[in-house]
Amino acid sequence: MRYISTRGHETSYAFTDILLRGLAPDGGLFVPQSYPQVDADTLRQWTQLFQRDGYPALATAIMGLFIDDIPTADLERMCQAAYNREVFATDEVTPVTPLSDGLWLLHLSNGPTAAFKDMAMQMLGQLFEYVLAREGRELNILGATSGDTGSSAEYAMLGKRGVRVFMLTPAGRMSAFQQAQMFGLDDPSIVNVAVDGVFDDCQDLVKAVSADADFKQRYRIGAVNSINFARLLAQVVYYVAAWIQVSGDPNHRVSFSVPTGNFGDVCAGHIARSMGVPIDRLIVATNENDVLDEFFRTGVYRPRASAQTWATSSPSMDISKASNFERFIFDVVGRDASRVRDLFVKQLGSEGFFDLSGTGDFAAVRSRFGFLSGKSTHADRLDSIASVYRHEDVVIDPHTADAWGVAREALRAGAVEPPIVVLETALPVKFAQTIEEALGFVPPVPARFADIESAGRRVVDLPNDVDAVKDLIRRHVDG
Ligand SMILES: *Cc1c(COP(=O)(O)O)cnc(C)c1O
């Protein structure tokens, strides 16, 4: 399998070549040259494999279709190390539970940081360690986080040879739970930094350090981007695992409702569907930051300025532009890289938006690609949390609530038929304040997080200053 750029760069790459890269050289995103196709026989084999040997075996089979430069035995060992009861608290790894009216919950947030990003990040940690060791290289990951992604990356890279993590956080702006989770880690290769500034300042510092090409090379600076294809690939697996658990019949399709921010999670669903996994509808659920709902309703894609990006009660979906979206549009326009360049470079660059309404491409988004969308407000979110609690005796987190609410609405409108799998992307304990607002009580703290807030606090305070960040990296790397 070779990987190409959505913008048509002439070189193609092997999987392990794109693993440690960010964007393609022409600014596009890496995608597989084609999606492997599976038939009913393969789907039946996967069902048996999952039932007999579990999630890691299924993950090996699916990821192996996209990775031909890592021996299967090595891939299998990594899948076993990433996906097991010790890491994800259950043997199924991603169990499902039924709700009323043909809705299901797919539990993706039982990993070390209680959010679904662990599903991809745990595998990424394995792959990074493996490829760095094979190439005799080291990597210093420099990142900025407002919460979920940074902690998930740290737990994934923890104890991996050849990898150090420097994670910049906005001082005093993360929840107590998030701070405890990150700052409690006691490992010399994990360096938490509290920057005197906001999240955007942290991100600017990362960009400024990476822009210094000499420093970047000398100190082997890398990233764990949300656009890393390996992350999407790891996520394809749980769409198949969900279909197996809810249906398992190649003739019986399942729909998914996905709380969406950067379009990573639902893009993995799109890849699974494109491979021939029996998926009917993919429902994109946004919060008040509805740039994607706007596209799926109107055909207009208009990224917002940060001043028009609202801070909501489903904060992990507070995005102004959807960084994986170009991958989907590449498929929508028939994998025509010149059209992608026209839309994402020319039109977004000069007009600030593009408009596919009235084109056959946009009609295909719904008909051929199966997409639907909807959005939730804060009030909808509270209603959804309360309703699921009242009728199902289950507490869901605010992001999952957005997906549940949009799925119910689509069902009511007759736009989709059951079964619909709602992706649960975080545990309620991470967003206790919103749960309390909806239900009048704070969610119980799972036993494994019981004393997280009494763990130590390992964090370096730094001013909002590039040289201070570089000095810190130098001190750690040069020893
Ligand atoms: C990151 C995140 C999302 C959004 O996922 P994307 O892949 O960015 O669409 C939804 N819910 C939670 C809890 C998240 O952390």
CSV table of C-alpha atoms and ligand atoms in Angstrom, one decimal:
chain,number,residue,atom,x,y,z
A,1,MET,CA,0.0,0.0,0.0
A,2,ARG,CA,1.4,3.4,-1.0
A,3,TYR,CA,0.3,6.8,0.4
A,4,ILE,CA,-0.3,9.9,-1.7
A,5,SER,CA,-1.1,13.5,-1.0
A,6,THR,CA,-4.6,14.9,-1.5
A,7,ARG,CA,-3.0,17.8,-3.4
A,8,GLY,CA,-1.2,15.6,-6.0
A,9,HIS,CA,2.4,15.7,-4.9
A,10,GLU,CA,4.2,13.3,-7.3
A,11,THR,CA,5.9,11.1,-4.7
A,12,SER,CA,4.2,8.2,-3.0
A,13,TYR,CA,5.2,6.8,0.4
A,14,ALA,CA,5.2,3.6,2.4
A,15,PHE,CA,3.2,3.6,5.7
A,16,THR,CA,6.2,3.9,8.0
A,17,ASP,CA,7.4,6.8,5.9
A,18,ILE,CA,4.3,8.8,6.6
A,19,LEU,CA,4.0,7.7,10.2
A,20,LEU,CA,6.4,10.3,11.6
A,21,ARG,CA,5.6,13.0,9.1
A,22,GLY,CA,2.8,15.7,9.4
A,23,LEU,CA,1.5,17.2,6.2
A,24,ALA,CA,2.6,16.0,2.7
A,25,PRO,CA,5.3,18.2,1.1
A,26,ASP,CA,2.7,20.1,-0.9
A,27,GLY,CA,0.6,20.9,2.2
A,28,GLY,CA,-1.9,18.1,1.5
A,29,LEU,CA,-2.9,15.2,3.7
A,30,PHE,CA,-1.7,11.7,3.2
A,31,VAL,CA,-4.3,9.1,2.1
A,32,PRO,CA,-3.9,5.5,0.9
A,33,GLN,CA,-3.7,5.2,-2.9
A,34,SER,CA,-6.9,3.2,-2.7
A,35,TYR,CA,-9.1,1.7,0.0
A,36,PRO,CA,-8.8,-2.1,0.3
A,37,GLN,CA,-12.2,-3.7,-0.5
A,38,VAL,CA,-13.7,-6.4,1.6
A,39,ASP,CA,-16.5,-8.8,0.6
A,40,ALA,CA,-19.1,-10.8,2.6
A,41,ASP,CA,-16.6,-13.7,3.1
A,42,THR,CA,-14.0,-11.4,4.7
A,43,LEU,CA,-16.6,-9.8,6.9
A,44,ARG,CA,-17.7,-13.2,8.1
A,45,GLN,CA,-14.1,-14.1,8.8
A,46,TRP,CA,-13.6,-10.9,10.7
A,47,THR,CA,-16.7,-11.7,12.8
A,48,GLN,CA,-15.3,-15.1,13.7
A,49,LEU,CA,-11.8,-13.7,14.4
A,50,PHE,CA,-13.2,-11.0,16.7
A,51,GLN,CA,-15.4,-13.6,18.5
A,52,ARG,CA,-12.6,-16.1,18.9
A,53,ASP,CA,-9.4,-14.0,19.3
A,54,GLY,CA,-10.7,-10.6,20.3
A,55,TYR,CA,-10.1,-7.0,19.3
A,56,PRO,CA,-6.3,-7.2,18.8
A,57,ALA,CA,-6.7,-9.9,16.2
A,58,LEU,CA,-9.3,-7.9,14.4
A,59,ALA,CA,-7.1,-4.8,14.6
A,60,THR,CA,-4.2,-6.8,13.1
A,61,ALA,CA,-6.3,-8.0,10.2
A,62,ILE,CA,-7.7,-4.6,9.3
A,63,MET,CA,-4.6,-2.5,9.8
A,64,GLY,CA,-2.5,-5.1,8.0
A,65,LEU,CA,-4.5,-4.3,4.8
A,66,PHE,CA,-3.0,-0.8,5.0
A,67,ILE,CA,0.5,-1.6,6.3
A,68,ASP,CA,2.8,-3.7,4.2
A,69,ASP,CA,6.1,-2.6,5.6
A,70,ILE,CA,5.8,-4.0,9.1
A,71,PRO,CA,5.8,-7.8,9.5
A,72,THR,CA,2.4,-9.2,10.6
A,73,ALA,CA,3.8,-10.8,13.7
A,74,ASP,CA,5.2,-7.4,14.9
A,75,LEU,CA,1.9,-5.7,14.1
A,76,GLU,CA,0.0,-8.3,16.0
A,77,ARG,CA,2.3,-7.9,19.0
A,78,MET,CA,1.8,-4.1,19.0
A,79,CYS,CA,-2.0,-4.5,18.7
A,80,GLN,CA,-2.0,-6.9,21.7
A,81,ALA,CA,0.1,-4.4,23.7
A,82,ALA,CA,-2.2,-1.5,22.8
A,83,TYR,CA,-5.7,-3.2,23.1
A,84,ASN,CA,-6.2,-5.3,26.2
A,85,ARG,CA,-8.1,-5.4,29.4
A,86,GLU,CA,-5.3,-3.8,31.3
A,87,VAL,CA,-5.4,-0.7,29.1
A,88,PHE,CA,-9.1,-0.5,28.2
A,89,ALA,CA,-10.8,-2.1,31.3
A,90,THR,CA,-12.8,-4.8,29.3
A,91,ASP,CA,-12.0,-7.8,27.2
A,92,GLU,CA,-14.1,-6.5,24.3
A,93,VAL,CA,-12.0,-3.2,24.4
A,94,THR,CA,-14.9,-1.4,22.7
A,95,PRO,CA,-18.1,-3.0,24.1
A,96,VAL,CA,-21.6,-1.9,23.1
A,97,THR,CA,-24.7,-1.5,25.2
A,98,PRO,CA,-28.3,-1.3,23.8
A,99,LEU,CA,-30.5,1.8,24.5
A,100,SER,CA,-34.2,2.1,23.5
A,101,ASP,CA,-35.5,2.5,20.0
A,102,GLY,CA,-32.7,0.7,18.3
A,103,LEU,CA,-29.9,3.0,19.5
A,104,TRP,CA,-26.7,1.6,20.9
A,105,LEU,CA,-23.7,3.1,22.8
A,106,LEU,CA,-20.2,2.2,21.6
A,107,HIS,CA,-17.9,2.6,24.6
A,108,LEU,CA,-14.6,4.1,23.4
A,109,SER,CA,-13.6,5.9,26.5
A,110,ASN,CA,-12.4,3.2,28.9
A,111,GLY,CA,-8.7,3.9,28.2
A,112,PRO,CA,-6.2,5.6,30.5
A,113,THR,CA,-7.4,9.2,30.0
A,114,ALA,CA,-11.2,8.4,29.8
A,115,ALA,CA,-11.6,9.8,26.3
A,116,PHE,CA,-11.7,8.0,22.9
A,117,LYS,CA,-8.5,9.6,21.7
A,118,ASP,CA,-6.7,6.7,23.7
A,119,MET,CA,-8.1,4.3,21.0
A,120,ALA,CA,-5.8,5.8,18.4
A,121,MET,CA,-3.0,7.1,20.6
A,122,GLN,CA,-2.2,3.8,22.3
A,123,MET,CA,-1.5,2.3,18.9
A,124,LEU,CA,0.4,5.3,17.8
A,125,GLY,CA,2.7,4.9,20.9
A,126,GLN,CA,3.4,1.3,19.9
A,127,LEU,CA,4.1,2.3,16.2
A,128,PHE,CA,6.3,5.2,17.1
A,129,GLU,CA,8.5,3.2,19.4
A,130,TYR,CA,8.8,0.4,16.9
A,131,VAL,CA,9.7,2.5,13.9
A,132,LEU,CA,12.1,4.7,15.9
A,133,ALA,CA,13.9,1.6,17.2
A,134,ARG,CA,14.1,0.1,13.7
A,135,GLU,CA,15.6,3.3,12.3
A,136,GLY,CA,17.8,4.0,15.3
A,137,ARG,CA,16.2,7.4,15.8
A,138,GLU,CA,14.9,9.4,18.7
A,139,LEU,CA,11.9,11.8,18.7
A,140,ASN,CA,11.1,14.7,20.9
A,141,ILE,CA,7.4,15.3,20.6
A,142,LEU,CA,6.4,19.0,21.2
A,143,GLY,CA,2.7,19.7,21.5
A,144,ALA,CA,0.1,22.1,22.9
A,145,THR,CA,-3.1,21.0,24.5
A,146,SER,CA,-6.1,22.4,26.2
A,147,GLY,CA,-6.8,19.0,27.7
A,148,ASP,CA,-7.7,15.7,26.1
A,149,THR,CA,-5.2,15.2,23.3
A,150,GLY,CA,-2.1,16.1,25.3
A,151,SER,CA,-2.9,13.7,28.2
A,152,SER,CA,-3.8,10.9,25.8
A,153,ALA,CA,-0.5,11.4,24.0
A,154,GLU,CA,1.5,11.4,27.2
A,155,TYR,CA,-0.2,8.2,28.4
A,156,ALA,CA,0.5,6.6,25.1
A,157,MET,CA,4.2,7.6,24.9
A,158,LEU,CA,4.8,6.8,28.5
A,159,GLY,CA,7.8,4.4,28.9
A,160,LYS,CA,8.3,4.1,25.1
A,161,ARG,CA,12.0,4.0,24.2
A,162,GLY,CA,13.3,6.8,22.0
A,163,VAL,CA,10.4,9.2,22.7
A,164,ARG,CA,10.2,12.2,25.0
A,165,VAL,CA,7.2,14.5,25.3
A,166,PHE,CA,7.1,18.2,25.9
A,167,MET,CA,3.5,19.3,26.4
A,168,LEU,CA,2.6,22.9,26.7
A,169,THR,CA,-0.6,23.8,28.6
A,170,PRO,CA,-2.3,27.1,29.4
A,171,ALA,CA,-1.5,27.7,33.1
A,172,GLY,CA,-4.6,27.4,35.3
A,173,ARG,CA,-7.0,26.8,32.4
A,174,MET,CA,-7.5,23.1,32.5
A,175,SER,CA,-10.0,21.2,34.7
A,176,ALA,CA,-8.7,19.8,38.0
A,177,PHE,CA,-9.2,16.3,36.6
A,178,GLN,CA,-7.2,17.1,33.4
A,179,GLN,CA,-4.4,18.7,35.3
A,180,ALA,CA,-4.2,15.9,37.8
A,181,GLN,CA,-4.1,13.4,35.0
A,182,MET,CA,-1.2,15.0,33.2
A,183,PHE,CA,0.8,16.5,36.0
A,184,GLY,CA,0.6,13.3,38.1
A,185,LEU,CA,2.7,11.4,35.6
A,186,ASP,CA,6.1,10.6,37.1
A,187,ASP,CA,8.5,9.9,34.2
A,188,PRO,CA,11.6,11.8,33.2
A,189,SER,CA,10.6,11.5,29.5
A,190,ILE,CA,7.3,13.3,30.1
A,191,VAL,CA,7.7,17.1,30.6
A,192,ASN,CA,4.6,19.1,31.4
A,193,VAL,CA,4.9,22.9,30.9
A,194,ALA,CA,2.4,25.5,32.2
A,195,VAL,CA,2.7,28.5,30.0
A,196,ASP,CA,1.6,31.9,31.2
A,197,GLY,CA,-1.0,32.3,28.4
A,198,VAL,CA,-4.0,30.8,26.7
A,199,PHE,CA,-4.1,27.7,24.4
A,200,ASP,CA,-3.5,29.7,21.3
A,201,ASP,CA,-0.3,31.1,22.9
A,202,CYS,CA,0.8,27.5,23.5
A,203,GLN,CA,0.1,26.6,19.9
A,204,ASP,CA,2.0,29.6,18.6
A,205,LEU,CA,5.0,28.6,20.7
A,206,VAL,CA,5.0,25.1,19.1
A,207,LYS,CA,4.8,26.7,15.7
A,208,ALA,CA,7.6,29.1,16.5
A,209,VAL,CA,9.9,26.3,17.8
A,210,SER,CA,9.1,24.1,14.7
A,211,ALA,CA,9.8,27.0,12.4
A,212,ASP,CA,13.4,27.1,13.5
A,213,ALA,CA,14.6,24.4,11.0
A,214,ASP,CA,18.1,24.0,12.6
A,215,PHE,CA,16.7,23.6,16.1
A,216,LYS,CA,14.0,21.3,14.8
A,217,GLN,CA,16.5,19.0,13.2
A,218,ARG,CA,19.2,19.1,15.9
A,219,TYR,CA,16.6,18.4,18.7
A,220,ARG,CA,14.6,15.9,16.5
A,221,ILE,CA,11.3,17.7,17.2
A,222,GLY,CA,8.1,15.9,16.1
A,223,ALA,CA,4.4,16.0,16.7
A,224,VAL,CA,1.4,13.8,17.3
A,225,ASN,CA,-0.9,15.6,14.8
A,226,SER,CA,-4.6,15.0,14.6
A,227,ILE,CA,-4.0,14.6,10.9
A,228,ASN,CA,-1.7,11.6,11.3
A,229,PHE,CA,-3.2,8.8,9.1
A,230,ALA,CA,-2.2,6.1,11.6
A,231,ARG,CA,-4.6,7.6,14.0
A,232,LEU,CA,-7.5,7.3,11.5
A,233,LEU,CA,-6.5,3.7,10.6
A,234,ALA,CA,-6.6,2.6,14.3
A,235,GLN,CA,-10.1,4.1,14.5
A,236,VAL,CA,-11.4,2.2,11.5
A,237,VAL,CA,-11.2,-1.0,13.6
A,238,TYR,CA,-13.8,0.0,16.2
A,239,TYR,CA,-16.4,0.7,13.4
A,240,VAL,CA,-16.0,-2.9,12.3
A,241,ALA,CA,-16.0,-4.1,16.0
A,242,ALA,CA,-19.3,-2.2,16.5
A,243,TRP,CA,-20.9,-3.6,13.4
A,244,ILE,CA,-19.9,-7.1,14.5
A,245,GLN,CA,-21.4,-6.7,17.9
A,246,VAL,CA,-24.6,-5.0,16.7
A,247,SER,CA,-25.2,-7.0,13.5
A,248,GLY,CA,-22.5,-9.3,12.3
A,249,ASP,CA,-24.6,-10.1,9.2
A,250,PRO,CA,-23.1,-8.8,6.0
A,251,ASN,CA,-26.6,-8.0,4.7
A,252,HIS,CA,-27.6,-6.0,7.7
A,253,ARG,CA,-26.2,-2.5,7.8
A,254,VAL,CA,-25.7,-0.3,10.8
A,255,SER,CA,-25.6,3.6,11.1
A,256,PHE,CA,-23.3,5.6,13.3
A,257,SER,CA,-23.8,9.0,15.0
A,258,VAL,CA,-20.4,10.6,15.7
A,259,PRO,CA,-19.7,13.7,17.9
A,260,THR,CA,-17.4,15.6,15.5
A,261,GLY,CA,-14.7,18.2,15.8
A,262,ASN,CA,-11.7,17.8,13.5
A,263,PHE,CA,-13.5,15.2,11.4
A,264,GLY,CA,-11.0,12.5,12.4
A,265,ASP,CA,-13.4,10.0,14.1
A,266,VAL,CA,-16.1,10.2,11.4
A,267,CYS,CA,-13.5,10.1,8.6
A,268,ALA,CA,-12.4,6.7,10.0
A,269,GLY,CA,-16.1,5.7,9.6
A,270,HIS,CA,-16.1,7.0,6.0
A,271,ILE,CA,-13.0,4.8,5.3
A,272,ALA,CA,-14.6,1.7,6.9
A,273,ARG,CA,-17.7,2.4,4.8
A,274,SER,CA,-15.6,2.9,1.6
A,275,MET,CA,-14.0,-0.5,2.2
A,276,GLY,CA,-17.4,-2.2,2.1
A,277,VAL,CA,-18.1,-2.5,5.8
A,278,PRO,CA,-22.0,-2.6,6.0
A,279,ILE,CA,-22.5,1.0,7.2
A,280,ASP,CA,-25.7,2.8,6.2
A,281,ARG,CA,-25.6,6.4,7.4
A,282,LEU,CA,-22.8,8.4,9.0
A,283,ILE,CA,-24.3,11.1,11.1
A,284,VAL,CA,-22.0,14.1,11.8
A,285,ALA,CA,-23.0,15.7,15.2
A,286,THR,CA,-21.6,19.1,16.0
A,287,ASN,CA,-22.1,21.5,18.9
A,288,GLU,CA,-22.6,25.3,18.5
A,289,ASN,CA,-19.4,25.4,16.4
A,290,ASP,CA,-21.3,24.1,13.5
A,291,VAL,CA,-19.0,24.6,10.5
A,292,LEU,CA,-19.4,21.0,9.5
A,293,ASP,CA,-23.2,20.9,10.0
A,294,GLU,CA,-23.3,23.9,7.8
A,295,PHE,CA,-21.4,22.1,5.0
A,296,PHE,CA,-23.6,19.0,5.2
A,297,ARG,CA,-26.8,21.0,5.1
A,298,THR,CA,-25.8,23.6,2.5
A,299,GLY,CA,-22.7,22.6,0.6
A,300,VAL,CA,-20.8,25.6,1.9
A,301,TYR,CA,-17.6,25.0,3.8
A,302,ARG,CA,-16.6,28.2,5.7
A,303,PRO,CA,-13.9,27.8,8.4
A,304,ARG,CA,-14.4,30.3,11.2
A,305,ALA,CA,-11.9,32.8,12.8
A,306,SER,CA,-10.9,32.0,16.3
A,307,ALA,CA,-12.9,35.0,17.5
A,308,GLN,CA,-16.0,33.2,16.1
A,309,THR,CA,-15.1,29.9,17.8
A,310,TRP,CA,-17.3,29.6,20.9
A,311,ALA,CA,-16.2,27.9,24.2
A,312,THR,CA,-19.0,25.4,24.7
A,313,SER,CA,-19.9,22.6,27.2
A,314,SER,CA,-18.7,20.0,24.7
A,315,PRO,CA,-15.2,21.6,24.5
A,316,SER,CA,-13.4,18.9,22.6
A,317,MET,CA,-15.5,19.8,19.6
A,318,ASP,CA,-14.8,23.5,19.7
A,319,ILE,CA,-13.1,23.8,16.4
A,320,SER,CA,-12.9,26.6,13.8
A,321,LYS,CA,-11.8,24.4,10.9
A,322,ALA,CA,-11.9,20.6,10.5
A,323,SER,CA,-8.4,19.5,9.9
A,324,ASN,CA,-9.2,16.1,8.4
A,325,PHE,CA,-12.0,17.3,6.2
A,326,GLU,CA,-9.8,17.6,3.1
A,327,ARG,CA,-9.4,13.8,3.1
A,328,PHE,CA,-13.2,13.4,2.7
A,329,ILE,CA,-13.5,16.1,0.1
A,330,PHE,CA,-10.7,14.4,-1.9
A,331,ASP,CA,-13.0,11.3,-2.2
A,332,VAL,CA,-16.1,13.5,-2.9
A,333,VAL,CA,-14.5,15.1,-5.9
A,334,GLY,CA,-13.4,11.7,-7.3
A,335,ARG,CA,-9.9,12.0,-6.0
A,336,ASP,CA,-9.1,14.8,-8.3
A,337,ALA,CA,-6.1,16.6,-6.7
A,338,SER,CA,-6.4,19.6,-8.9
A,339,ARG,CA,-9.9,20.2,-7.7
A,340,VAL,CA,-8.8,19.8,-4.1
A,341,ARG,CA,-6.0,22.4,-4.7
A,342,ASP,CA,-8.6,24.7,-6.2
A,343,LEU,CA,-11.0,24.4,-3.2
A,344,PHE,CA,-8.5,24.3,-0.3
A,345,VAL,CA,-5.7,26.5,-1.6
A,346,LYS,CA,-7.3,28.9,-4.1
A,347,GLN,CA,-10.9,29.3,-2.9
A,348,LEU,CA,-10.3,29.1,0.8
A,349,GLY,CA,-7.2,31.3,0.4
A,350,SER,CA,-9.0,34.1,-1.5
A,351,GLU,CA,-12.7,33.8,-0.5
A,352,GLY,CA,-12.5,32.1,2.9
A,353,PHE,CA,-15.1,29.5,1.8
A,354,PHE,CA,-16.0,27.1,-0.9
A,355,ASP,CA,-19.4,26.1,-2.1
A,356,LEU,CA,-20.3,22.7,-3.6
A,357,SER,CA,-24.1,23.3,-3.5
A,358,GLY,CA,-25.8,22.5,-6.8
A,359,THR,CA,-23.1,20.1,-7.9
A,360,GLY,CA,-23.4,16.4,-8.4
A,361,ASP,CA,-20.5,16.1,-5.9
A,362,PHE,CA,-22.6,17.6,-3.2
A,363,ALA,CA,-25.6,15.4,-4.0
A,364,ALA,CA,-23.3,12.4,-3.7
A,365,VAL,CA,-22.3,13.4,-0.1
A,366,ARG,CA,-25.7,12.2,1.0
A,367,SER,CA,-26.7,9.6,-1.6
A,368,ARG,CA,-23.4,7.8,-2.3
A,369,PHE,CA,-21.4,8.6,0.8
A,370,GLY,CA,-24.3,8.3,3.3
A,371,PHE,CA,-23.7,11.4,5.3
A,372,LEU,CA,-26.3,13.3,7.5
A,373,SER,CA,-25.7,16.0,10.1
A,374,GLY,CA,-27.1,17.9,12.9
A,375,LYS,CA,-26.1,20.2,15.8
A,376,SER,CA,-26.8,20.6,19.5
A,377,THR,CA,-26.9,23.7,21.7
A,378,HIS,CA,-26.1,23.7,25.4
A,379,ALA,CA,-29.8,23.3,26.2
A,380,ASP,CA,-30.1,20.3,23.8
A,381,ARG,CA,-27.1,18.8,25.5
A,382,LEU,CA,-28.5,19.1,29.0
A,383,ASP,CA,-31.8,17.7,27.7
A,384,SER,CA,-30.1,14.7,26.1
A,385,ILE,CA,-28.1,13.9,29.3
A,386,ALA,CA,-31.2,14.2,31.4
A,387,SER,CA,-33.3,12.1,29.0
A,388,VAL,CA,-30.8,9.3,28.7
A,389,TYR,CA,-30.4,9.2,32.5
A,390,ARG,CA,-34.2,9.2,33.0
A,391,HIS,CA,-35.1,6.6,30.4
A,392,GLU,CA,-32.0,4.4,30.4
A,393,ASP,CA,-30.4,4.9,33.7
A,394,VAL,CA,-27.1,5.7,32.0
A,395,VAL,CA,-25.0,8.9,32.5
A,396,ILE,CA,-23.4,10.1,29.2
A,397,ASP,CA,-20.9,12.8,28.8
A,398,PRO,CA,-21.7,16.1,26.9
A,399,HIS,CA,-20.0,15.1,23.6
A,400,THR,CA,-21.8,11.7,23.5
A,401,ALA,CA,-25.0,13.7,24.3
A,402,ASP,CA,-24.6,15.7,21.2
A,403,ALA,CA,-24.3,12.5,19.1
A,404,TRP,CA,-27.3,11.0,20.9
A,405,GLY,CA,-29.5,14.1,20.4
A,406,VAL,CA,-28.7,14.4,16.7
A,407,ALA,CA,-29.3,10.7,16.2
A,408,ARG,CA,-32.7,10.9,17.9
A,409,GLU,CA,-33.6,13.9,15.8
A,410,ALA,CA,-32.6,12.1,12.5
A,411,LEU,CA,-34.6,9.1,13.6
A,412,ARG,CA,-37.7,11.2,14.4
A,413,ALA,CA,-37.4,12.9,11.0
A,414,GLY,CA,-37.3,9.5,9.2
A,415,ALA,CA,-33.8,10.3,7.7
A,416,VAL,CA,-32.3,7.1,9.1
A,417,GLU,CA,-33.4,3.7,10.4
A,418,PRO,CA,-32.2,1.8,13.4
A,419,PRO,CA,-29.8,0.4,14.5
A,420,ILE,CA,-27.8,3.5,15.1
A,421,VAL,CA,-24.6,3.3,17.1
A,422,VAL,CA,-23.8,6.4,19.1
A,423,LEU,CA,-20.1,6.8,19.7
A,424,GLU,CA,-19.3,7.5,23.4
A,425,THR,CA,-16.2,9.6,23.3
A,426,ALA,CA,-15.6,10.5,26.9
A,427,LEU,CA,-16.6,9.4,30.4
A,428,PRO,CA,-18.9,11.8,32.3
A,429,VAL,CA,-16.4,12.2,35.1
A,430,LYS,CA,-14.3,14.4,32.9
A,431,PHE,CA,-17.1,16.9,32.5
A,432,ALA,CA,-18.6,16.8,36.0
A,433,GLN,CA,-19.8,20.4,36.0
A,434,THR,CA,-22.1,20.0,33.0
A,435,ILE,CA,-23.4,16.7,34.3
A,436,GLU,CA,-24.3,18.4,37.6
A,437,GLU,CA,-26.1,21.1,35.7
A,438,ALA,CA,-28.1,18.5,33.8
A,439,LEU,CA,-28.8,16.0,36.6
A,440,GLY,CA,-28.2,17.8,39.8
A,441,PHE,CA,-25.4,15.5,41.0
A,442,VAL,CA,-21.8,15.0,40.0
A,443,PRO,CA,-21.0,11.7,38.2
A,444,PRO,CA,-19.4,9.0,40.3
A,445,VAL,CA,-15.6,8.8,39.9
A,446,PRO,CA,-14.6,5.4,38.5
A,447,ALA,CA,-12.4,3.5,41.0
A,448,ARG,CA,-9.3,3.7,38.8
A,449,PHE,CA,-9.4,7.5,38.9
A,450,ALA,CA,-10.3,7.7,42.6
A,451,ASP,CA,-7.1,9.2,43.9
A,452,ILE,CA,-5.9,10.9,40.8
A,453,GLU,CA,-6.2,14.3,42.3
A,454,SER,CA,-3.9,13.4,45.2
A,455,ALA,CA,-1.1,12.4,42.9
A,456,GLY,CA,2.0,14.7,42.7
A,457,ARG,CA,2.2,17.7,40.5
A,458,ARG,CA,5.1,17.7,38.1
A,459,VAL,CA,4.9,20.7,35.9
A,460,VAL,CA,7.4,23.4,34.9
A,461,ASP,CA,6.1,27.0,34.8
A,462,LEU,CA,7.4,29.0,31.9
A,463,PRO,CA,6.7,32.5,30.5
A,464,ASN,CA,5.1,32.9,27.1
A,465,ASP,CA,8.5,33.0,25.4
A,466,VAL,CA,10.0,30.9,22.6
A,467,ASP,CA,13.6,31.0,24.0
A,468,ALA,CA,12.4,29.7,27.3
A,469,VAL,CA,10.8,26.7,25.6
A,470,LYS,CA,13.9,26.0,23.6
A,471,ASP,CA,16.1,26.3,26.7
A,472,LEU,CA,14.0,23.7,28.4
A,473,ILE,CA,14.2,21.3,25.5
A,474,ARG,CA,18.0,21.8,25.3
A,475,ARG,CA,18.5,21.1,29.0
A,476,HIS,CA,16.5,17.9,28.8
A,477,VAL,CA,17.9,16.5,25.6
A,478,ASP,CA,21.6,17.6,26.1
A,479,GLY,CA,21.3,16.3,29.7
B,1,LIG,C1,-11.5,14.9,20.1
B,1,LIG,C2,-12.9,14.6,20.6
B,1,LIG,C3,-14.0,14.6,19.8
B,1,LIG,C4,-14.0,15.0,18.3
B,1,LIG,O1,-13.3,14.1,17.6
B,1,LIG,P1,-12.7,14.4,16.1
B,1,LIG,O2,-11.9,13.2,15.7
B,1,LIG,O3,-11.9,15.7,16.3
B,1,LIG,O4,-13.9,14.7,15.3
B,1,LIG,C5,-15.3,14.3,20.4
B,1,LIG,N1,-15.4,14.0,21.7
B,1,LIG,C6,-14.3,14.0,22.5
B,1,LIG,C7,-14.5,13.7,24.0
B,1,LIG,C8,-13.0,14.3,22.0
B,1,LIG,O5,-12.0,14.3,22.9
